[in-house]
Amino acid sequence: MAKVIVTRAIPGPAMQQLVERHDVSVWPGELAPAAEQLRELVASADGLLCTSADRIDEQLLDAAPRLRAIATYAVGSDNIDLAAAAARAIPVGVTPDVLTDATADIAIGLLLSVARRLREAEAAVRAGKWGPWTPQAWLGADLNGARLLIVGAGRIGRATARRAQAFGMEIAFAGRDDDLPSLLADADVVSLHTPLTPATERMIDRAALAAMKRGAILINTGRGRLVDQEGLREALVSGQLGGAGLDVTDPEPLPADAPLLQAPNLVVLPHIGSATHATREGMTRLAVANLLAALDGQPMPHPAPAPVSASHA
Ligand code: DGY
């Protein structure tokens, strides 16, 4: 029986399979354990089931001499030093596919919300500011005929594109070899779906924001660090961007007094891309399958991608 640490209570019947086979301890806190607490927890662990909020770096791995399996409860593995895990022959598993549709739904939800100013309009109703119907109130942008640039043509990017096509949007994709500035200049909406790697970190920096069409909308359901957040705030305030919808920020949680939240036509969600009952249960199923396989000495069914460096991402 292996000792397994689970860094947060996770939903779904698949957890039972883990508990039946191994000695499982679940961190009781709602928030991620602090780095020092996590180091203590893994000191005698054979398996670790973590989330994207847990930082799995060299220091943590050094504190876990027995560790032989890491399953993250996420499709993104940017919180894990994959090279350091590989150097210790510790397999890392992720939860792909099961969250594709839920996350693409949130990307489109953010887009609709920003383009049609749903958050502002709803807030006005609650604030008693719903005056007589007028032809000029709450005017937004059409999706039909608008050009959507999907940055990152992976599963979630493609699922977002399929939804956007149904709205009549014209779709373009930006891959790692494309000339991003020229594609940005052509798009009415830019939606980020690329993994966070050394090469993609802050890919939407001030220069990229300036390259975007004036009044364009930025959607980010990937990772907060893909975007220069202060640059984004300035672009929204100056009107260079017409709006932004974020399901991810840097840091998370974003403090309620973060200057970004004062920017106009901005919708921020608390990283809920995968937050449906069925999706989270599916993520548990995959994470448990990864752990059980590795603890049995088998290959994980859903391994993390190979580590990338800045020059190869
Ligand atoms: C993922 O799966 O990567 C989601 O962002 C949850 O962390």
PDB file of C-alpha atoms and ligand atoms in Angstrom:
ATOM      1  CA  MET A   1       0.000   0.000   0.000  1.00  0.00           C
ATOM      2  CA  ALA A   2       1.483   3.338  -1.049  1.00  0.00           C
ATOM      3  CA  LYS A   3       1.157   6.606   0.831  1.00  0.00           C
ATOM      4  CA  VAL A   4      -0.675   9.210  -1.263  1.00  0.00           C
ATOM      5  CA  ILE A   5      -1.121  12.905  -0.490  1.00  0.00           C
ATOM      6  CA  VAL A   6      -4.067  14.721  -2.076  1.00  0.00           C
ATOM      7  CA  THR A   7      -3.709  18.479  -1.698  1.00  0.00           C
ATOM      8  CA  ARG A   8      -7.446  19.319  -1.782  1.00  0.00           C
ATOM      9  CA  ALA A   9     -10.722  17.427  -1.471  1.00  0.00           C
ATOM     10  CA  ILE A  10     -11.808  16.535  -5.013  1.00  0.00           C
ATOM     11  CA  PRO A  11     -15.232  15.356  -6.161  1.00  0.00           C
ATOM     12  CA  GLY A  12     -16.393  12.137  -7.756  1.00  0.00           C
ATOM     13  CA  PRO A  13     -16.620   8.420  -7.126  1.00  0.00           C
ATOM     14  CA  ALA A  14     -13.175   7.681  -8.623  1.00  0.00           C
ATOM     15  CA  MET A  15     -11.524   8.830  -5.372  1.00  0.00           C
ATOM     16  CA  GLN A  16     -12.918   5.683  -3.793  1.00  0.00           C
ATOM     17  CA  GLN A  17     -10.675   3.530  -6.025  1.00  0.00           C
ATOM     18  CA  LEU A  18      -7.643   5.350  -4.700  1.00  0.00           C
ATOM     19  CA  VAL A  19      -8.748   5.063  -1.081  1.00  0.00           C
ATOM     20  CA  GLU A  20      -9.436   1.328  -1.473  1.00  0.00           C
ATOM     21  CA  ARG A  21      -5.938   0.635  -2.792  1.00  0.00           C
ATOM     22  CA  HIS A  22      -3.715   3.084  -0.940  1.00  0.00           C
ATOM     23  CA  ASP A  23      -3.166   5.001   2.270  1.00  0.00           C
ATOM     24  CA  VAL A  24      -4.639   8.373   1.231  1.00  0.00           C
ATOM     25  CA  SER A  25      -4.436  11.655   3.168  1.00  0.00           C
ATOM     26  CA  VAL A  26      -6.460  14.596   1.891  1.00  0.00           C
ATOM     27  CA  TRP A  27      -5.379  18.120   2.897  1.00  0.00           C
ATOM     28  CA  PRO A  28      -8.453  19.510   4.683  1.00  0.00           C
ATOM     29  CA  GLY A  29      -7.957  23.187   3.790  1.00  0.00           C
ATOM     30  CA  GLU A  30      -9.912  24.950   1.085  1.00  0.00           C
ATOM     31  CA  LEU A  31      -6.760  26.822   0.054  1.00  0.00           C
ATOM     32  CA  ALA A  32      -3.566  25.229  -1.184  1.00  0.00           C
ATOM     33  CA  PRO A  33      -1.165  24.142   1.559  1.00  0.00           C
ATOM     34  CA  ALA A  34       1.709  26.630   1.948  1.00  0.00           C
ATOM     35  CA  ALA A  35       5.021  25.518   0.408  1.00  0.00           C
ATOM     36  CA  GLU A  36       6.443  24.522   3.776  1.00  0.00           C
ATOM     37  CA  GLN A  37       3.330  22.561   4.717  1.00  0.00           C
ATOM     38  CA  LEU A  38       3.415  20.769   1.375  1.00  0.00           C
ATOM     39  CA  ARG A  39       7.079  19.863   1.876  1.00  0.00           C
ATOM     40  CA  GLU A  40       6.196  18.275   5.230  1.00  0.00           C
ATOM     41  CA  LEU A  41       3.253  16.429   3.707  1.00  0.00           C
ATOM     42  CA  VAL A  42       5.292  14.836   0.916  1.00  0.00           C
ATOM     43  CA  ALA A  43       8.245  13.817   3.105  1.00  0.00           C
ATOM     44  CA  SER A  44       7.062  10.205   3.267  1.00  0.00           C
ATOM     45  CA  ALA A  45       4.696  10.176   0.249  1.00  0.00           C
ATOM     46  CA  ASP A  46       4.880   7.758  -2.687  1.00  0.00           C
ATOM     47  CA  GLY A  47       2.187   9.524  -4.692  1.00  0.00           C
ATOM     48  CA  LEU A  48       0.971  13.112  -4.944  1.00  0.00           C
ATOM     49  CA  LEU A  49      -2.323  14.360  -6.349  1.00  0.00           C
ATOM     50  CA  CYS A  50      -2.006  18.141  -6.597  1.00  0.00           C
ATOM     51  CA  THR A  51      -3.814  21.029  -8.283  1.00  0.00           C
ATOM     52  CA  SER A  52      -2.597  23.898 -10.438  1.00  0.00           C
ATOM     53  CA  ALA A  53      -2.405  26.038  -7.287  1.00  0.00           C
ATOM     54  CA  ASP A  54       0.380  23.870  -5.827  1.00  0.00           C
ATOM     55  CA  ARG A  55       3.924  24.718  -6.824  1.00  0.00           C
ATOM     56  CA  ILE A  56       5.888  21.533  -7.452  1.00  0.00           C
ATOM     57  CA  ASP A  57       9.480  22.700  -7.777  1.00  0.00           C
ATOM     58  CA  GLU A  58      12.924  21.225  -7.109  1.00  0.00           C
ATOM     59  CA  GLN A  59      12.764  22.110  -3.429  1.00  0.00           C
ATOM     60  CA  LEU A  60       9.502  20.232  -3.052  1.00  0.00           C
ATOM     61  CA  LEU A  61      10.844  17.243  -4.967  1.00  0.00           C
ATOM     62  CA  ASP A  62      13.995  17.219  -2.828  1.00  0.00           C
ATOM     63  CA  ALA A  63      11.748  17.013   0.223  1.00  0.00           C
ATOM     64  CA  ALA A  64       9.981  13.946  -1.215  1.00  0.00           C
ATOM     65  CA  PRO A  65      12.635  11.230  -1.556  1.00  0.00           C
ATOM     66  CA  ARG A  66      10.089   8.412  -1.999  1.00  0.00           C
ATOM     67  CA  LEU A  67       7.854  10.137  -4.522  1.00  0.00           C
ATOM     68  CA  ARG A  68       7.174   8.035  -7.640  1.00  0.00           C
ATOM     69  CA  ALA A  69       3.997   9.576  -9.094  1.00  0.00           C
ATOM     70  CA  ILE A  70       2.581  13.091  -9.490  1.00  0.00           C
ATOM     71  CA  ALA A  71      -0.935  13.495 -10.857  1.00  0.00           C
ATOM     72  CA  THR A  72      -2.089  17.054 -11.282  1.00  0.00           C
ATOM     73  CA  TYR A  73      -5.788  17.849 -11.258  1.00  0.00           C
ATOM     74  CA  ALA A  74      -5.458  19.980 -14.389  1.00  0.00           C
ATOM     75  CA  VAL A  75      -4.572  19.809 -18.048  1.00  0.00           C
ATOM     76  CA  GLY A  76      -1.930  22.512 -17.544  1.00  0.00           C
ATOM     77  CA  SER A  77       1.302  21.432 -15.891  1.00  0.00           C
ATOM     78  CA  ASP A  78       3.072  24.805 -15.722  1.00  0.00           C
ATOM     79  CA  ASN A  79       3.075  24.692 -11.901  1.00  0.00           C
ATOM     80  CA  ILE A  80       5.312  21.622 -12.011  1.00  0.00           C
ATOM     81  CA  ASP A  81       9.017  21.602 -12.780  1.00  0.00           C
ATOM     82  CA  LEU A  82       8.696  18.839 -15.357  1.00  0.00           C
ATOM     83  CA  ALA A  83      12.429  18.701 -16.039  1.00  0.00           C
ATOM     84  CA  ALA A  84      13.182  18.256 -12.345  1.00  0.00           C
ATOM     85  CA  ALA A  85      10.553  15.510 -12.082  1.00  0.00           C
ATOM     86  CA  ALA A  86      11.967  13.778 -15.190  1.00  0.00           C
ATOM     87  CA  ALA A  87      15.483  14.001 -13.758  1.00  0.00           C
ATOM     88  CA  ARG A  88      14.197  12.063 -10.727  1.00  0.00           C
ATOM     89  CA  ALA A  89      12.269   9.626 -12.952  1.00  0.00           C
ATOM     90  CA  ILE A  90       8.974  10.736 -11.402  1.00  0.00           C
ATOM     91  CA  PRO A  91       6.143  10.514 -13.955  1.00  0.00           C
ATOM     92  CA  VAL A  92       3.687  13.421 -14.121  1.00  0.00           C
ATOM     93  CA  GLY A  93       0.097  13.015 -15.321  1.00  0.00           C
ATOM     94  CA  VAL A  94      -2.534  15.542 -16.427  1.00  0.00           C
ATOM     95  CA  THR A  95      -6.293  15.530 -17.136  1.00  0.00           C
ATOM     96  CA  PRO A  96      -6.819  16.316 -20.840  1.00  0.00           C
ATOM     97  CA  ASP A  97     -10.029  16.151 -22.913  1.00  0.00           C
ATOM     98  CA  VAL A  98     -12.539  15.974 -20.053  1.00  0.00           C
ATOM     99  CA  LEU A  99     -12.381  19.743 -19.538  1.00  0.00           C
ATOM    100  CA  THR A 100     -12.216  20.840 -23.165  1.00  0.00           C
ATOM    101  CA  ASP A 101     -15.901  21.628 -23.648  1.00  0.00           C
ATOM    102  CA  ALA A 102     -16.440  23.231 -20.251  1.00  0.00           C
ATOM    103  CA  THR A 103     -13.469  25.551 -20.766  1.00  0.00           C
ATOM    104  CA  ALA A 104     -14.475  26.446 -24.331  1.00  0.00           C
ATOM    105  CA  ASP A 105     -17.966  27.275 -23.004  1.00  0.00           C
ATOM    106  CA  ILE A 106     -16.444  29.720 -20.533  1.00  0.00           C
ATOM    107  CA  ALA A 107     -14.337  31.354 -23.273  1.00  0.00           C
ATOM    108  CA  ILE A 108     -17.511  31.986 -25.273  1.00  0.00           C
ATOM    109  CA  GLY A 109     -19.378  33.077 -22.146  1.00  0.00           C
ATOM    110  CA  LEU A 110     -16.690  35.663 -21.450  1.00  0.00           C
ATOM    111  CA  LEU A 111     -16.746  36.802 -25.056  1.00  0.00           C
ATOM    112  CA  LEU A 112     -20.506  37.312 -25.061  1.00  0.00           C
ATOM    113  CA  SER A 113     -20.352  39.000 -21.709  1.00  0.00           C
ATOM    114  CA  VAL A 114     -17.684  41.490 -22.837  1.00  0.00           C
ATOM    115  CA  ALA A 115     -18.934  42.064 -26.405  1.00  0.00           C
ATOM    116  CA  ARG A 116     -22.508  42.704 -25.268  1.00  0.00           C
ATOM    117  CA  ARG A 117     -21.586  44.365 -21.928  1.00  0.00           C
ATOM    118  CA  LEU A 118     -23.627  41.885 -19.909  1.00  0.00           C
ATOM    119  CA  ARG A 119     -21.856  42.500 -16.615  1.00  0.00           C
ATOM    120  CA  GLU A 120     -22.329  46.279 -16.756  1.00  0.00           C
ATOM    121  CA  ALA A 121     -25.918  46.010 -17.938  1.00  0.00           C
ATOM    122  CA  GLU A 122     -26.862  43.506 -15.237  1.00  0.00           C
ATOM    123  CA  ALA A 123     -25.157  45.619 -12.562  1.00  0.00           C
ATOM    124  CA  ALA A 124     -27.186  48.628 -13.724  1.00  0.00           C
ATOM    125  CA  VAL A 125     -30.429  46.706 -13.228  1.00  0.00           C
ATOM    126  CA  ARG A 126     -29.456  45.820  -9.663  1.00  0.00           C
ATOM    127  CA  ALA A 127     -28.328  49.387  -8.948  1.00  0.00           C
ATOM    128  CA  GLY A 128     -31.729  50.776  -9.958  1.00  0.00           C
ATOM    129  CA  LYS A 129     -30.243  52.390 -13.090  1.00  0.00           C
ATOM    130  CA  TRP A 130     -32.582  50.686 -15.561  1.00  0.00           C
ATOM    131  CA  GLY A 131     -34.186  53.730 -17.159  1.00  0.00           C
ATOM    132  CA  PRO A 132     -36.592  53.823 -20.078  1.00  0.00           C
ATOM    133  CA  TRP A 133     -35.536  51.824 -23.146  1.00  0.00           C
ATOM    134  CA  THR A 134     -33.385  53.996 -25.371  1.00  0.00           C
ATOM    135  CA  PRO A 135     -31.796  53.299 -28.752  1.00  0.00           C
ATOM    136  CA  GLN A 136     -28.324  54.274 -27.522  1.00  0.00           C
ATOM    137  CA  ALA A 137     -28.022  52.356 -24.262  1.00  0.00           C
ATOM    138  CA  TRP A 138     -25.681  49.407 -23.747  1.00  0.00           C
ATOM    139  CA  LEU A 139     -24.467  49.218 -27.310  1.00  0.00           C
ATOM    140  CA  GLY A 140     -21.935  46.462 -27.850  1.00  0.00           C
ATOM    141  CA  ALA A 141     -20.140  44.622 -30.623  1.00  0.00           C
ATOM    142  CA  ASP A 142     -21.545  42.026 -33.041  1.00  0.00           C
ATOM    143  CA  LEU A 143     -20.008  38.575 -33.065  1.00  0.00           C
ATOM    144  CA  ASN A 144     -21.435  37.702 -36.476  1.00  0.00           C
ATOM    145  CA  GLY A 145     -18.764  38.525 -39.049  1.00  0.00           C
ATOM    146  CA  ALA A 146     -16.143  39.467 -36.443  1.00  0.00           C
ATOM    147  CA  ARG A 147     -12.674  37.974 -36.820  1.00  0.00           C
ATOM    148  CA  LEU A 148     -11.573  35.721 -33.982  1.00  0.00           C
ATOM    149  CA  LEU A 149      -7.907  34.849 -33.564  1.00  0.00           C
ATOM    150  CA  ILE A 150      -7.382  31.686 -31.539  1.00  0.00           C
ATOM    151  CA  VAL A 151      -3.872  31.649 -30.111  1.00  0.00           C
ATOM    152  CA  GLY A 152      -3.028  27.977 -29.563  1.00  0.00           C
ATOM    153  CA  ALA A 153      -4.782  25.469 -31.811  1.00  0.00           C
ATOM    154  CA  GLY A 154      -5.014  22.697 -29.227  1.00  0.00           C
ATOM    155  CA  ARG A 155      -8.158  20.942 -28.041  1.00  0.00           C
ATOM    156  CA  ILE A 156      -9.664  23.890 -26.148  1.00  0.00           C
ATOM    157  CA  GLY A 157      -8.750  26.390 -28.858  1.00  0.00           C
ATOM    158  CA  ARG A 158     -10.405  24.239 -31.520  1.00  0.00           C
ATOM    159  CA  ALA A 159     -13.498  23.667 -29.360  1.00  0.00           C
ATOM    160  CA  THR A 160     -13.782  27.434 -28.864  1.00  0.00           C
ATOM    161  CA  ALA A 161     -13.450  27.938 -32.630  1.00  0.00           C
ATOM    162  CA  ARG A 162     -16.306  25.479 -33.304  1.00  0.00           C
ATOM    163  CA  ARG A 163     -18.581  27.412 -30.971  1.00  0.00           C
ATOM    164  CA  ALA A 164     -17.533  30.760 -32.444  1.00  0.00           C
ATOM    165  CA  GLN A 165     -18.258  29.493 -35.955  1.00  0.00           C
ATOM    166  CA  ALA A 166     -21.855  28.913 -34.895  1.00  0.00           C
ATOM    167  CA  PHE A 167     -22.013  32.624 -34.018  1.00  0.00           C
ATOM    168  CA  GLY A 168     -20.882  33.487 -37.544  1.00  0.00           C
ATOM    169  CA  MET A 169     -17.358  34.527 -36.554  1.00  0.00           C
ATOM    170  CA  GLU A 170     -14.440  34.237 -38.987  1.00  0.00           C
ATOM    171  CA  ILE A 171     -11.741  32.133 -37.378  1.00  0.00           C
ATOM    172  CA  ALA A 172      -7.958  32.316 -37.680  1.00  0.00           C
ATOM    173  CA  PHE A 173      -5.411  30.330 -35.664  1.00  0.00           C
ATOM    174  CA  ALA A 174      -1.996  31.437 -34.437  1.00  0.00           C
ATOM    175  CA  GLY A 175       0.495  28.630 -33.874  1.00  0.00           C
ATOM    176  CA  ARG A 176       3.997  28.850 -32.518  1.00  0.00           C
ATOM    177  CA  ASP A 177       5.591  29.494 -35.948  1.00  0.00           C
ATOM    178  CA  ASP A 178       3.160  32.206 -37.068  1.00  0.00           C
ATOM    179  CA  ASP A 179       3.809  35.928 -37.109  1.00  0.00           C
ATOM    180  CA  LEU A 180       1.704  36.891 -34.094  1.00  0.00           C
ATOM    181  CA  PRO A 181       1.797  40.720 -34.483  1.00  0.00           C
ATOM    182  CA  SER A 182       0.327  40.627 -38.001  1.00  0.00           C
ATOM    183  CA  LEU A 183      -2.388  38.167 -36.961  1.00  0.00           C
ATOM    184  CA  LEU A 184      -3.191  40.300 -33.915  1.00  0.00           C
ATOM    185  CA  ALA A 185      -3.571  43.365 -36.116  1.00  0.00           C
ATOM    186  CA  ASP A 186      -6.315  41.645 -38.124  1.00  0.00           C
ATOM    187  CA  ALA A 187      -8.445  40.312 -35.261  1.00  0.00           C
ATOM    188  CA  ASP A 188     -11.512  41.804 -33.595  1.00  0.00           C
ATOM    189  CA  VAL A 189     -11.238  39.228 -30.818  1.00  0.00           C
ATOM    190  CA  VAL A 190      -8.156  37.374 -29.563  1.00  0.00           C
ATOM    191  CA  SER A 191      -8.651  34.297 -27.411  1.00  0.00           C
ATOM    192  CA  LEU A 192      -5.694  32.651 -25.650  1.00  0.00           C
ATOM    193  CA  HIS A 193      -5.522  28.855 -25.427  1.00  0.00           C
ATOM    194  CA  THR A 194      -1.829  28.174 -25.360  1.00  0.00           C
ATOM    195  CA  PRO A 195      -0.047  26.423 -22.484  1.00  0.00           C
ATOM    196  CA  LEU A 196       2.130  28.573 -20.250  1.00  0.00           C
ATOM    197  CA  THR A 197       5.779  27.832 -21.046  1.00  0.00           C
ATOM    198  CA  PRO A 198       8.949  29.935 -20.879  1.00  0.00           C
ATOM    199  CA  ALA A 199       8.280  30.895 -24.528  1.00  0.00           C
ATOM    200  CA  THR A 200       4.639  31.901 -24.072  1.00  0.00           C
ATOM    201  CA  GLU A 201       4.979  33.721 -20.742  1.00  0.00           C
ATOM    202  CA  ARG A 202       3.804  37.365 -21.258  1.00  0.00           C
ATOM    203  CA  MET A 203       3.330  36.696 -24.983  1.00  0.00           C
ATOM    204  CA  ILE A 204       0.622  39.360 -24.827  1.00  0.00           C
ATOM    205  CA  ASP A 205       2.948  42.104 -23.657  1.00  0.00           C
ATOM    206  CA  ARG A 206       2.662  45.851 -24.259  1.00  0.00           C
ATOM    207  CA  ALA A 207       3.944  45.483 -27.830  1.00  0.00           C
ATOM    208  CA  ALA A 208       1.381  42.775 -28.617  1.00  0.00           C
ATOM    209  CA  LEU A 209      -1.404  44.849 -27.055  1.00  0.00           C
ATOM    210  CA  ALA A 210      -0.338  47.813 -29.179  1.00  0.00           C
ATOM    211  CA  ALA A 211      -0.334  45.565 -32.266  1.00  0.00           C
ATOM    212  CA  MET A 212      -3.973  44.623 -31.695  1.00  0.00           C
ATOM    213  CA  LYS A 213      -6.738  46.390 -33.588  1.00  0.00           C
ATOM    214  CA  ARG A 214      -7.989  49.423 -31.657  1.00  0.00           C
ATOM    215  CA  GLY A 215     -11.118  48.418 -29.741  1.00  0.00           C
ATOM    216  CA  ALA A 216     -10.441  44.659 -29.998  1.00  0.00           C
ATOM    217  CA  ILE A 217     -11.408  42.234 -27.226  1.00  0.00           C
ATOM    218  CA  LEU A 218      -8.988  39.917 -25.410  1.00  0.00           C
ATOM    219  CA  ILE A 219     -10.194  36.647 -23.842  1.00  0.00           C
ATOM    220  CA  ASN A 220      -7.912  34.566 -21.618  1.00  0.00           C
ATOM    221  CA  THR A 221      -8.931  31.166 -20.280  1.00  0.00           C
ATOM    222  CA  GLY A 222      -5.371  29.805 -20.375  1.00  0.00           C
ATOM    223  CA  ARG A 223      -3.052  31.173 -17.703  1.00  0.00           C
ATOM    224  CA  GLY A 224      -2.767  34.670 -16.237  1.00  0.00           C
ATOM    225  CA  ARG A 225       0.952  34.891 -16.938  1.00  0.00           C
ATOM    226  CA  LEU A 226       0.359  34.735 -20.701  1.00  0.00           C
ATOM    227  CA  VAL A 227      -0.551  38.429 -20.426  1.00  0.00           C
ATOM    228  CA  ASP A 228       1.236  41.515 -19.111  1.00  0.00           C
ATOM    229  CA  GLN A 229      -1.554  42.423 -16.733  1.00  0.00           C
ATOM    230  CA  GLU A 230      -0.490  46.017 -16.085  1.00  0.00           C
ATOM    231  CA  GLY A 231      -0.144  46.515 -19.850  1.00  0.00           C
ATOM    232  CA  LEU A 232      -3.658  45.104 -20.234  1.00  0.00           C
ATOM    233  CA  ARG A 233      -5.020  47.502 -17.635  1.00  0.00           C
ATOM    234  CA  GLU A 234      -3.445  50.453 -19.458  1.00  0.00           C
ATOM    235  CA  ALA A 235      -4.774  49.224 -22.829  1.00  0.00           C
ATOM    236  CA  LEU A 236      -8.315  49.013 -21.432  1.00  0.00           C
ATOM    237  CA  VAL A 237      -8.104  52.427 -19.788  1.00  0.00           C
ATOM    238  CA  SER A 238      -6.728  54.087 -22.939  1.00  0.00           C
ATOM    239  CA  GLY A 239      -9.334  52.441 -25.164  1.00  0.00           C
ATOM    240  CA  GLN A 240      -6.688  50.569 -27.173  1.00  0.00           C
ATOM    241  CA  LEU A 241      -8.653  47.472 -26.157  1.00  0.00           C
ATOM    242  CA  GLY A 242     -12.431  47.557 -26.187  1.00  0.00           C
ATOM    243  CA  GLY A 243     -12.753  44.941 -23.460  1.00  0.00           C
ATOM    244  CA  ALA A 244     -11.298  41.842 -21.887  1.00  0.00           C
ATOM    245  CA  GLY A 245     -12.641  38.670 -20.359  1.00  0.00           C
ATOM    246  CA  LEU A 246     -10.368  36.719 -18.036  1.00  0.00           C
ATOM    247  CA  ASP A 247     -10.877  33.402 -16.306  1.00  0.00           C
ATOM    248  CA  VAL A 248      -7.253  33.440 -15.186  1.00  0.00           C
ATOM    249  CA  THR A 249      -5.123  36.171 -13.647  1.00  0.00           C
ATOM    250  CA  ASP A 250      -1.724  36.705 -12.091  1.00  0.00           C
ATOM    251  CA  PRO A 251      -1.846  36.182  -9.167  1.00  0.00           C
ATOM    252  CA  GLU A 252      -4.770  33.963  -8.286  1.00  0.00           C
ATOM    253  CA  PRO A 253      -6.796  34.771  -6.359  1.00  0.00           C
ATOM    254  CA  LEU A 254      -6.710  38.350  -7.683  1.00  0.00           C
ATOM    255  CA  PRO A 255      -7.035  40.711  -4.696  1.00  0.00           C
ATOM    256  CA  ALA A 256     -10.304  42.664  -4.684  1.00  0.00           C
ATOM    257  CA  ASP A 257      -8.306  45.913  -4.644  1.00  0.00           C
ATOM    258  CA  ALA A 258      -6.149  44.994  -7.681  1.00  0.00           C
ATOM    259  CA  PRO A 259      -5.926  48.092  -9.955  1.00  0.00           C
ATOM    260  CA  LEU A 260      -6.863  45.882 -12.925  1.00  0.00           C
ATOM    261  CA  LEU A 261     -10.396  45.529 -11.563  1.00  0.00           C
ATOM    262  CA  GLN A 262     -10.954  49.277 -12.029  1.00  0.00           C
ATOM    263  CA  ALA A 263     -10.430  48.976 -15.791  1.00  0.00           C
ATOM    264  CA  PRO A 264     -13.471  49.486 -18.024  1.00  0.00           C
ATOM    265  CA  ASN A 265     -15.347  46.672 -19.760  1.00  0.00           C
ATOM    266  CA  LEU A 266     -13.493  43.923 -17.988  1.00  0.00           C
ATOM    267  CA  VAL A 267     -15.029  40.651 -16.824  1.00  0.00           C
ATOM    268  CA  VAL A 268     -12.974  38.534 -14.435  1.00  0.00           C
ATOM    269  CA  LEU A 269     -13.951  35.050 -13.309  1.00  0.00           C
ATOM    270  CA  PRO A 270     -12.250  33.046 -10.540  1.00  0.00           C
ATOM    271  CA  HIS A 271     -10.676  30.327 -12.750  1.00  0.00           C
ATOM    272  CA  ILE A 272     -13.893  28.365 -13.319  1.00  0.00           C
ATOM    273  CA  GLY A 273     -13.170  27.041 -16.828  1.00  0.00           C
ATOM    274  CA  SER A 274     -13.476  23.412 -15.747  1.00  0.00           C
ATOM    275  CA  ALA A 275     -16.033  23.993 -13.005  1.00  0.00           C
ATOM    276  CA  THR A 276     -18.919  21.716 -13.922  1.00  0.00           C
ATOM    277  CA  HIS A 277     -19.935  18.672 -11.910  1.00  0.00           C
ATOM    278  CA  ALA A 278     -19.290  16.212 -14.741  1.00  0.00           C
ATOM    279  CA  THR A 279     -15.989  17.802 -15.751  1.00  0.00           C
ATOM    280  CA  ARG A 280     -14.554  17.812 -12.256  1.00  0.00           C
ATOM    281  CA  GLU A 281     -15.622  14.188 -11.749  1.00  0.00           C
ATOM    282  CA  GLY A 282     -13.940  13.340 -15.052  1.00  0.00           C
ATOM    283  CA  MET A 283     -10.772  15.097 -13.912  1.00  0.00           C
ATOM    284  CA  THR A 284     -10.802  13.007 -10.729  1.00  0.00           C
ATOM    285  CA  ARG A 285     -11.171   9.854 -12.831  1.00  0.00           C
ATOM    286  CA  LEU A 286      -8.134  10.722 -14.949  1.00  0.00           C
ATOM    287  CA  ALA A 287      -5.970  11.897 -12.063  1.00  0.00           C
ATOM    288  CA  VAL A 288      -6.725   8.712 -10.105  1.00  0.00           C
ATOM    289  CA  ALA A 289      -6.033   6.554 -13.184  1.00  0.00           C
ATOM    290  CA  ASN A 290      -2.660   8.290 -13.593  1.00  0.00           C
ATOM    291  CA  LEU A 291      -1.722   7.709  -9.957  1.00  0.00           C
ATOM    292  CA  LEU A 292      -2.882   4.103  -9.803  1.00  0.00           C
ATOM    293  CA  ALA A 293      -0.974   3.213 -12.963  1.00  0.00           C
ATOM    294  CA  ALA A 294       2.278   4.823 -11.850  1.00  0.00           C
ATOM    295  CA  LEU A 295       2.074   3.361  -8.347  1.00  0.00           C
ATOM    296  CA  ASP A 296       1.657  -0.063 -10.017  1.00  0.00           C
ATOM    297  CA  GLY A 297       4.802   0.609 -12.042  1.00  0.00           C
ATOM    298  CA  GLN A 298       2.818   1.134 -15.277  1.00  0.00           C
ATOM    299  CA  PRO A 299       2.954   4.132 -17.658  1.00  0.00           C
ATOM    300  CA  MET A 300       0.451   6.855 -16.832  1.00  0.00           C
ATOM    301  CA  PRO A 301      -2.462   6.857 -19.311  1.00  0.00           C
ATOM    302  CA  HIS A 302      -2.416  10.666 -19.529  1.00  0.00           C
ATOM    303  CA  PRO A 303       1.196  11.850 -19.193  1.00  0.00           C
ATOM    304  CA  ALA A 304       2.162  15.522 -19.078  1.00  0.00           C
ATOM    305  CA  PRO A 305       3.897  16.823 -22.205  1.00  0.00           C
ATOM    306  CA  ALA A 306       7.679  16.649 -22.306  1.00  0.00           C
ATOM    307  CA  PRO A 307       9.387  19.583 -20.579  1.00  0.00           C
ATOM    308  CA  VAL A 308      10.033  22.562 -22.870  1.00  0.00           C
ATOM    309  CA  SER A 309      12.669  25.239 -22.703  1.00  0.00           C
ATOM    310  CA  ALA A 310      12.285  28.820 -23.967  1.00  0.00           C
ATOM    311  CA  SER A 311      13.996  27.981 -27.232  1.00  0.00           C
ATOM    312  CA  HIS A 312      11.902  24.880 -27.954  1.00  0.00           C
ATOM    313  CA  ALA A 313       8.429  25.906 -26.793  1.00  0.00           C
TER     314      ALA A 313
HETATM  315  C1  DGY B   1      -6.393  23.250 -16.025  1.00  0.00           C
HETATM  316  O1  DGY B   1      -6.851  22.120 -16.107  1.00  0.00           O
HETATM  317  O2  DGY B   1      -5.241  23.514 -16.386  1.00  0.00           O
HETATM  318  C2  DGY B   1      -7.272  24.281 -15.445  1.00  0.00           C
HETATM  319  O3  DGY B   1      -6.802  25.544 -15.684  1.00  0.00           O
HETATM  320  C3  DGY B   1      -7.417  24.038 -13.963  1.00  0.00           C
HETATM  321  O4  DGY B   1      -6.250  24.369 -13.321  1.00  0.00           O
END
